[in-house]
Amino acid sequence: MKLSRGYLADFVALFFPELCPACGESLMANEHVICTDCLYHLPQTNFHLQPDNIVARQFWGKIQLEGAYALYFFAKGGRIQNLMHHFKYKGMQKIGNLLGNIAGSQLAKSAVFNTVDVIIPVPLHKSRLKERGYNQSTCFAEGLAQKLNAVVQTDNLVRLKATETQTHKSRFLRFENMQEVFTINNPESLKNKHILLVDDVVTTGATLEACGIELLKIEGLKLSIATIAYAE
Ligand SMILES: [Zn+2]
């Protein structure tokens, strides 16, 4: 008997079913990465339809943004937390690509976001990148780029210090902590471009703000931000 690839895959799946990283249920043969139930019920923000959304407000008076967006609301103990855990720590890079496609399809319909030229993921420090093997924000950026007709740039904005944003510090200390953390290798290439800066989760916005300050020093540059989730 000749075993087709499909047959073999079904056979393996019988004993080792692929699980949905958001709810933990077995995926059906026609489901890819995230189960249908989760895809329909994950808490979408629809921030692309609401220019003065809560993420945009975080940056008012700090940095000038064209648009601010997060795909989902993050809740502790919820499906998004499970999803982000698998995405960041269990090597499931395909989660980022899928969510980038979903977010990109929404943003492509937005008059603000569909003019984006270059997508830049918030960089990890090279020691952290080596340890983790991938930058989760780059996976998201690549999924977005497929829908937005934009290019992803990962070697221009770089993180000089391994400093992490520390949530227990005051806003001022956190901001101090982020000073001179990021630099841009080739600012000239970003002149007069619309940049979409992306990160996995936005909370206080300190990291995005620090990157944004550097990017906005470039002549004619327009800046928007997009993240997978917004956490209060
Ligand atoms: Zn699920």
Coordinates of C-alpha atoms and ligand atoms in Angstrom, one line a residue, residues 20 23 35 38, ligand 1:
C20 CA -4.8 25.6 18.8
C23 CA -7.7 27.6 23.3
C35 CA -9.0 27.2 15.3
C38 CA -10.9 31.4 18.2
Ligands
ZN1 ZN -8.8 27.8 19.5

